[in-house]
Backbone as JSON Lines, residues from 0, in Angstrom:
{"i":0,"aa":"X","n":[101.56,86.54,111.46],"ca":[100.27,85.91,111.35],"c":[99.94,85.57,109.9]}
{"i":1,"aa":"X","n":[100.26,86.47,108.99],"ca":[99.95,86.25,107.58],"c":[100.67,85.0,107.06]}
{"i":2,"aa":"X","n":[101.92,84.81,107.46],"ca":[102.69,83.65,107.02],"c":[102.07,82.36,107.53]}
{"i":3,"aa":"X","n":[101.6,82.36,108.77],"ca":[100.96,81.18,109.34],"c":[99.68,80.85,108.59]}
{"i":4,"aa":"X","n":[98.92,81.87,108.24],"ca":[97.69,81.67,107.49],"c":[97.98,81.13,106.09]}
{"i":5,"aa":"X","n":[99.01,81.66,105.44],"ca":[99.41,81.16,104.12],"c":[99.8,79.68,104.19]}
{"i":6,"aa":"X","n":[100.54,79.29,105.23],"ca":[100.92,77.88,105.39],"c":[99.7,77.01,105.61]}
{"i":7,"aa":"X","n":[98.79,77.47,106.42],"ca":[97.58,76.71,106.72],"c":[96.71,76.51,105.48]}
{"i":8,"aa":"X","n":[96.63,77.52,104.63],"ca":[95.77,77.45,103.44],"c":[96.45,76.76,102.27]}
{"i":9,"aa":"X","n":[97.75,76.58,102.31],"ca":[98.5,76.01,101.19],"c":[97.96,74.66,100.74]}
{"i":10,"aa":"X","n":[97.66,74.55,99.45],"ca":[97.2,73.29,98.88],"c":[95.77,72.92,99.24]}
{"i":11,"aa":"X","n":[95.01,73.87,99.76],"ca":[93.64,73.59,100.18],"c":[92.67,74.55,99.5]}
{"i":12,"aa":"X","n":[91.43,74.12,99.44],"ca":[90.35,75.01,99.02],"c":[89.87,75.73,100.26]}
{"i":13,"aa":"X","n":[89.82,77.05,100.18],"ca":[89.43,77.87,101.33],"c":[88.25,78.74,100.94]}
{"i":14,"aa":"X","n":[87.23,78.74,101.77],"ca":[86.13,79.68,101.6],"c":[86.3,80.72,102.69]}
{"i":15,"aa":"X","n":[86.49,81.96,102.27],"ca":[86.76,83.04,103.22],"c":[85.77,84.18,103.04]}
{"i":16,"aa":"X","n":[85.38,84.74,104.13],"ca":[84.59,85.97,104.12],"c":[85.5,87.03,104.72]}
{"i":17,"aa":"X","n":[85.78,88.07,103.95],"ca":[86.78,89.04,104.4],"c":[86.2,90.44,104.44]}
{"i":18,"aa":"X","n":[86.58,91.16,105.45],"ca":[86.22,92.58,105.55],"c":[87.33,93.44,104.97]}
{"i":19,"aa":"X","n":[88.54,92.91,104.97],"ca":[89.67,93.65,104.4],"c":[90.02,93.03,103.05]}
{"i":20,"aa":"X","n":[89.96,93.83,102.01],"ca":[90.23,93.33,100.67],"c":[91.67,92.84,100.52]}
{"i":21,"aa":"X","n":[92.57,93.39,101.31],"ca":[93.96,92.97,101.24],"c":[94.11,91.49,101.6]}
{"i":22,"aa":"X","n":[93.17,90.97,102.36],"ca":[93.22,89.55,102.74],"c":[93.0,88.64,101.54]}
{"i":23,"aa":"X","n":[92.4,89.16,100.48],"ca":[92.03,88.34,99.32],"c":[93.02,88.4,98.17]}
{"i":24,"aa":"X","n":[93.95,89.31,98.21],"ca":[94.79,89.55,97.03],"c":[95.66,88.37,96.63]}
{"i":25,"aa":"X","n":[95.97,87.46,97.55],"ca":[96.8,86.32,97.2],"c":[95.99,85.07,96.87]}
{"i":26,"aa":"X","n":[94.68,85.19,96.84],"ca":[93.85,84.05,96.51],"c":[93.92,83.79,95.01]}
{"i":27,"aa":"X","n":[93.71,82.55,94.62],"ca":[93.7,82.19,93.2],"c":[92.42,82.63,92.51]}
{"i":28,"aa":"X","n":[91.33,82.59,93.26],"ca":[90.02,82.86,92.68],"c":[89.13,83.52,93.73]}
{"i":29,"aa":"X","n":[88.35,84.49,93.29],"ca":[87.39,85.16,94.15],"c":[86.02,85.06,93.49]}
{"i":30,"aa":"X","n":[85.03,84.72,94.28],"ca":[83.64,84.75,93.83],"c":[82.96,85.84,94.64]}
{"i":31,"aa":"X","n":[82.44,86.83,93.95],"ca":[81.78,87.96,94.6],"c":[80.28,87.69,94.63]}
{"i":32,"aa":"X","n":[79.7,87.79,95.81],"ca":[78.26,87.61,95.97],"c":[77.61,88.96,96.2]}
{"i":33,"aa":"X","n":[76.49,89.16,95.55],"ca":[75.71,90.37,95.76],"c":[74.24,89.96,95.81]}
{"i":34,"aa":"X","n":[73.58,90.31,96.89],"ca":[72.19,89.91,97.12],"c":[72.02,88.4,97.03]}
{"i":35,"aa":"X","n":[73.03,87.68,97.54],"ca":[72.95,86.23,97.59],"c":[73.25,85.5,96.3]}
{"i":36,"aa":"X","n":[73.64,86.21,95.27],"ca":[73.93,85.6,93.97],"c":[75.35,85.94,93.53]}
{"i":37,"aa":"X","n":[76.01,84.98,92.87],"ca":[77.33,85.23,92.35],"c":[77.27,86.21,91.19]}
{"i":38,"aa":"X","n":[78.01,87.31,91.31],"ca":[77.98,88.32,90.25],"c":[79.33,88.47,89.55]}
{"i":39,"aa":"X","n":[80.39,87.98,90.18],"ca":[81.74,88.04,89.58],"c":[82.52,86.84,90.04]}
{"i":40,"aa":"X","n":[83.44,86.4,89.19],"ca":[84.23,85.23,89.51],"c":[85.54,85.32,88.72]}
{"i":41,"aa":"X","n":[86.66,85.19,89.42],"ca":[87.93,85.21,88.73],"c":[89.08,85.52,89.67]}
{"i":42,"aa":"X","n":[90.28,85.58,89.12],"ca":[91.45,85.92,89.93],"c":[91.4,87.4,90.33]}
{"i":43,"aa":"X","n":[91.93,87.72,91.51],"ca":[91.89,89.11,91.97],"c":[92.5,90.1,90.98]}
{"i":44,"aa":"X","n":[93.59,89.72,90.33],"ca":[94.26,90.65,89.4],"c":[93.37,91.01,88.21]}
{"i":45,"aa":"X","n":[92.46,90.11,87.84],"ca":[91.52,90.39,86.75],"c":[90.33,91.2,87.27]}
{"i":46,"aa":"X","n":[89.79,90.78,88.41],"ca":[88.62,91.46,88.96],"c":[88.92,92.9,89.36]}
{"i":47,"aa":"X","n":[90.13,93.16,89.84],"ca":[90.48,94.51,90.27],"c":[90.5,95.48,89.09]}
{"i":48,"aa":"X","n":[90.72,94.97,87.9],"ca":[90.74,95.81,86.7],"c":[89.36,96.0,86.09]}
{"i":49,"aa":"X","n":[88.39,95.26,86.6],"ca":[87.04,95.33,86.04],"c":[86.31,96.55,86.57]}
{"i":50,"aa":"X","n":[85.18,96.82,85.96],"ca":[84.32,97.9,86.45],"c":[83.2,97.31,87.29]}
{"i":51,"aa":"X","n":[83.42,96.11,87.78],"ca":[82.41,95.43,88.58],"c":[82.52,95.77,90.06]}
{"i":52,"aa":"X","n":[81.82,94.99,90.85],"ca":[81.74,95.2,92.3],"c":[83.12,95.17,92.95]}
{"i":53,"aa":"X","n":[83.89,94.13,92.69],"ca":[85.2,93.97,93.33],"c":[86.15,95.11,92.93]}
{"i":54,"aa":"X","n":[86.24,95.41,91.66],"ca":[87.11,96.5,91.21],"c":[86.73,97.83,91.84]}
{"i":55,"aa":"X","n":[85.43,98.09,91.93],"ca":[84.96,99.34,92.55],"c":[85.31,99.37,94.04]}
{"i":56,"aa":"X","n":[85.15,98.26,94.72],"ca":[85.5,98.21,96.15],"c":[86.99,98.48,96.37]}
{"i":57,"aa":"X","n":[87.82,97.88,95.54],"ca":[89.27,98.06,95.68],"c":[89.64,99.52,95.42]}
{"i":58,"aa":"X","n":[89.09,100.1,94.37],"ca":[89.41,101.5,94.07],"c":[88.95,102.44,95.2]}
{"i":59,"aa":"X","n":[87.79,102.16,95.76],"ca":[87.28,102.96,96.88],"c":[88.19,102.82,98.1]}
{"i":60,"aa":"X","n":[88.64,101.6,98.38],"ca":[89.53,101.36,99.52],"c":[90.88,102.05,99.34]}
{"i":61,"aa":"X","n":[91.43,101.98,98.14],"ca":[92.71,102.63,97.86],"c":[92.57,104.14,98.03]}
{"i":62,"aa":"X","n":[91.49,104.7,97.54],"ca":[91.27,106.15,97.68],"c":[91.13,106.53,99.17]}
{"i":63,"aa":"X","n":[90.43,105.71,99.94],"ca":[90.25,105.99,101.37],"c":[91.58,105.96,102.1]}
{"i":64,"aa":"X","n":[92.41,104.97,101.79],"ca":[93.72,104.85,102.43],"c":[94.65,105.99,102.04]}
{"i":65,"aa":"X","n":[94.58,106.41,100.77],"ca":[95.41,107.52,100.32],"c":[95.0,108.81,101.02]}
{"i":66,"aa":"X","n":[93.71,108.98,101.22],"ca":[93.2,110.17,101.91],"c":[93.66,110.2,103.37]}
{"i":67,"aa":"X","n":[93.65,109.03,104.01],"ca":[94.1,108.93,105.38],"c":[95.6,109.24,105.52]}
{"i":68,"aa":"X","n":[96.37,108.82,104.51],"ca":[97.82,109.0,104.56],"c":[98.22,110.46,104.31]}
{"i":69,"aa":"X","n":[97.34,111.21,103.66],"ca":[97.66,112.61,103.31],"c":[97.54,113.53,104.5]}
């Protein structure tokens, strides 16, 4: 399914709302909205290293998954 989605999105602008952060990691750019306003904007690899909303969400998700695996 992931490969089909990648083919479908190739060369296009896509606006996605995702519940799973892993769905966003291959995007070129992410705009994070909080209370209806853009609060962060950039490539996932940059935002994940930030202390902003997106970086905090990713760190929380990684910790949750690690706890489940233990």
